[in-house]
Coordinates of C-alpha atoms in Angstrom, one line a residue:
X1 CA 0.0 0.0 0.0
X2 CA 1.4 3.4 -0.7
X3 CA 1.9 5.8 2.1
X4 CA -0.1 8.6 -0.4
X5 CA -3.1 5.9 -0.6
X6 CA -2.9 5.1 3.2
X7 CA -3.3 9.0 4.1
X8 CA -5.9 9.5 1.8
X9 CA -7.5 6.2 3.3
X10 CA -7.1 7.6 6.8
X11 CA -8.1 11.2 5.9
X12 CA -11.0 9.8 4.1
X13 CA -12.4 7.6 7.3
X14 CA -11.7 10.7 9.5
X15 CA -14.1 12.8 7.2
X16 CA -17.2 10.4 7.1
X17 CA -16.5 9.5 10.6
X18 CA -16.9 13.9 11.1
X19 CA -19.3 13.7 8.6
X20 CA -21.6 10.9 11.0
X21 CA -20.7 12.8 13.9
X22 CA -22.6 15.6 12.0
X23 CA -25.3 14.1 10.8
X24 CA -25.9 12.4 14.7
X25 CA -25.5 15.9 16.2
X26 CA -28.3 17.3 14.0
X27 CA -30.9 15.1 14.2
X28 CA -29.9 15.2 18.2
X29 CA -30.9 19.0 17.9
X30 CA -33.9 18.3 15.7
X31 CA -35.3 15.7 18.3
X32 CA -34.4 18.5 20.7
X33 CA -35.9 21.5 19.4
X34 CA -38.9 19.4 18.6
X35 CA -38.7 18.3 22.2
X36 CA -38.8 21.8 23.3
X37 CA -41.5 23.0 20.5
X38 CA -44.0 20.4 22.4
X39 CA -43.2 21.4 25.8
X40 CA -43.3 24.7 24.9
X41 CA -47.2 24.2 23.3
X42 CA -48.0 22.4 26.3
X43 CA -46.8 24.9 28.1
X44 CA -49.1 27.6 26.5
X45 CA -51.5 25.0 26.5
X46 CA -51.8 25.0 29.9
X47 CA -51.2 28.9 30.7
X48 CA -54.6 29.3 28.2
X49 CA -56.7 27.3 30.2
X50 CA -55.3 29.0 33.5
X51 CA -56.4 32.8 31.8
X52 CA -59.5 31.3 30.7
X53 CA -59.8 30.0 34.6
X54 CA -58.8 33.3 35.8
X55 CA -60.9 34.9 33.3
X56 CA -64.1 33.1 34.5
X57 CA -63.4 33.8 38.5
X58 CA -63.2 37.7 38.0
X59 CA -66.4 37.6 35.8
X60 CA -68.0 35.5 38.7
X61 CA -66.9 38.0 41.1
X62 CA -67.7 40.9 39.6
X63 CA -70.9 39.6 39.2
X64 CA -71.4 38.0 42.0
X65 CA -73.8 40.8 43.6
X66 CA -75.4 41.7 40.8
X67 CA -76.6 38.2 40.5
X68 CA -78.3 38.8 44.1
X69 CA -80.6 41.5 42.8
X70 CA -84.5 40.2 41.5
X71 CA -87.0 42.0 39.8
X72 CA -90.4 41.2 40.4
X73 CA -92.8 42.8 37.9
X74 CA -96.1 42.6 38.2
X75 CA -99.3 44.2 36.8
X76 CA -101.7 46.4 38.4
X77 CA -104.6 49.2 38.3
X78 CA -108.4 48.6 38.6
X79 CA -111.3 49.7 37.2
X80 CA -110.1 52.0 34.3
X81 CA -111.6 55.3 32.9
X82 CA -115.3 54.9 31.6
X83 CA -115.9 55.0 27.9
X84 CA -118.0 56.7 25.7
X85 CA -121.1 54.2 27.1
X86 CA -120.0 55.0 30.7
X87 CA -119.3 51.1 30.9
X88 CA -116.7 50.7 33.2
X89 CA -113.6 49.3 31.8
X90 CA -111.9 46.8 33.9
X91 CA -108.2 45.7 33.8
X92 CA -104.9 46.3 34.2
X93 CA -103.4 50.2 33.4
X94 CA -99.6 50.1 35.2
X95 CA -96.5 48.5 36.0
X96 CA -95.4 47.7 40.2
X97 CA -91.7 46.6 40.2
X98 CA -90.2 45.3 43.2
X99 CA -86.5 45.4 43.1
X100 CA -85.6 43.2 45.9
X101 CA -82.0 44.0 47.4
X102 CA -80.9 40.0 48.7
X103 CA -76.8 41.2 48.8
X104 CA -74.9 41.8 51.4
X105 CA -74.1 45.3 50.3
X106 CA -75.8 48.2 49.1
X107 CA -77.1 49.0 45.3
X108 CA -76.9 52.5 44.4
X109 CA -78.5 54.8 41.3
X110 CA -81.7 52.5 40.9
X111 CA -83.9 53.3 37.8
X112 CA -86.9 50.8 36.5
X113 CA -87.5 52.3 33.0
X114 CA -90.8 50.9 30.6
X115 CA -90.2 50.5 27.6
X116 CA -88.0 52.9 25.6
X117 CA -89.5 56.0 27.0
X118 CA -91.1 56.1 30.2
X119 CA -89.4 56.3 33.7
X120 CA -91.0 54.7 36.9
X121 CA -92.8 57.2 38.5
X122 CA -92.8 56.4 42.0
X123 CA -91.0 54.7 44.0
X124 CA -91.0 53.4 47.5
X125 CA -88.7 51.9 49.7
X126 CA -89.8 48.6 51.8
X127 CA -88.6 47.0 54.5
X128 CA -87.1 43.3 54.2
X129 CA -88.9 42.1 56.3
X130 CA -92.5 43.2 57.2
X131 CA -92.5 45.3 53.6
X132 CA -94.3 48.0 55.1
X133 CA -93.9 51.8 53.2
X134 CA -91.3 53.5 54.7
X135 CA -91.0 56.6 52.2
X136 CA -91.7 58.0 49.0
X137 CA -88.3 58.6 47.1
X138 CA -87.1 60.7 44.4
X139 CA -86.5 58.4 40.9
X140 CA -84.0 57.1 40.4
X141 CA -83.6 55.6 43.8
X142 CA -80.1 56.4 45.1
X143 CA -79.7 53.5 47.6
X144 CA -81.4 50.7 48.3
X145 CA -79.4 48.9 51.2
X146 CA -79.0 45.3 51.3
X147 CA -81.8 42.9 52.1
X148 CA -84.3 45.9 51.4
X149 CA -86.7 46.4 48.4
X150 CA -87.6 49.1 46.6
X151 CA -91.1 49.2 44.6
X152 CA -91.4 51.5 41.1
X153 CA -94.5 52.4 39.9
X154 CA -95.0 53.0 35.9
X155 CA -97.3 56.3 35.0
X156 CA -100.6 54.9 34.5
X157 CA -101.9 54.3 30.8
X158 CA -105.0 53.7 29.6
X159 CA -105.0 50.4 27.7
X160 CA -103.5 47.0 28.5
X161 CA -101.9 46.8 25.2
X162 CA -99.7 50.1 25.8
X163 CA -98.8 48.5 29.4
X164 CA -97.8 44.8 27.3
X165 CA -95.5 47.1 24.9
X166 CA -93.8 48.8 27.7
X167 CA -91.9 46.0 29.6
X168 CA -89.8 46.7 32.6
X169 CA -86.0 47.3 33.1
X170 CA -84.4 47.9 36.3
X171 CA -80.4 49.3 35.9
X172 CA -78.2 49.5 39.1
X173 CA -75.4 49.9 40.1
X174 CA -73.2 47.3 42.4
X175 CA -71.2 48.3 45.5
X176 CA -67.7 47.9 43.2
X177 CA -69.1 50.4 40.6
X178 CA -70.1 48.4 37.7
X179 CA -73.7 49.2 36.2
X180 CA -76.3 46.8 35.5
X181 CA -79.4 46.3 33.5
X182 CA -81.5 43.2 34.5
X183 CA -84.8 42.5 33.0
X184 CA -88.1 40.8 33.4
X185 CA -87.3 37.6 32.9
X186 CA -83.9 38.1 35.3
X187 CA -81.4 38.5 32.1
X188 CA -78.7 40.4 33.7
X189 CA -75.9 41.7 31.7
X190 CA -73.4 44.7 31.7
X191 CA -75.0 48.2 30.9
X192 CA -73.2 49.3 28.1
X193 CA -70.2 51.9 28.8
X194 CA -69.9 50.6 32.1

């Protein structure tokens, strides 16, 4: 064998034995970085569904007292105006709202609004307990303290149908500031801007 063929031999087994060393050392860093890509989605994987869990605990708490507030609409008048006959017409001619206060803090800036126009006209603060009249308040009702209810009146009209078109909404707003508009059948969401 010639010393020229023996280095070149050498030389060459030293290359392809670099050249493995290589090829092992990259696909050691692929199986790495892929490694770390999966942790790493995991990883974010897991953070998400923390937020998400985070999310849905300070959306619980914030509306945790406004979930305490009911609205109990009901409908009321008697004997209406007489018609051209003078036949007395019977039924119903107003709205009575009880917003019932069942938190364990105060509700300030109360409103019960009919319809897209018309503000309660009266309203009266009741005790929890025996519900007896304790005042006539201006509307909206600044406070109504907790376990206490407050009862809105609508202007009277004179037919059933205008009452039916003019459906109740209470808005409030909690003791941490945010306002609130819950209806008659107890929807309660976020008053806009608030």
């Amino acid at each position: 064998m010639d010393a020229g063929d023996l280095a070149t031999w050498v030389g060459s087994t030293f290359a392809a034995i670099a050249a493995g060393a290589t090829l092992w050392t990259l696909k050691s860093q692929r199986d790495q970085i892929a490694e770390q890509r999966a942790f790493i989605s995991e990883q974010s994987a897991t953070l998400e569904l923390e937020r998400a869990e985070l999310r849905a605990l300070a959306a619980e708490r914030r509306s945790r007292q406004a979930k305490r507030i009911a609205m109990r609409p009901q409908l009321g008048g008697s004997r209406g105006p007489r018609n051209a006959l003078d036949i007395e017409l019977e039924g119903y001619d107003r709205w009575h709202v009880d917003i019932a206060n069942r938190s364990d803090e105060p509700i300030r800036d109360v409103l019960v609004r009919f319809g897209d126009a018309y503000n309660a006209g009266v309203a009266v603060i009741l005790e929890a307990a025996e519900m007896p009249e304790s005042g006539r308040r201006v509307v909206p009702v600044h406070i109504v303290g907790a376990g206490h209810t407050a009862r809105f009146q609508s202007p009277p009209w004179g037919s059933q149908v205008t009452v039916d078109n003019n459906r109740p909404v209470v808005t409030f707003t909690d003791a941490a500031g945010s306002r609130w508009i819950l209806d008659e059948h107890g929807e309660l969401r976020g008053a806009p801007g608030a």
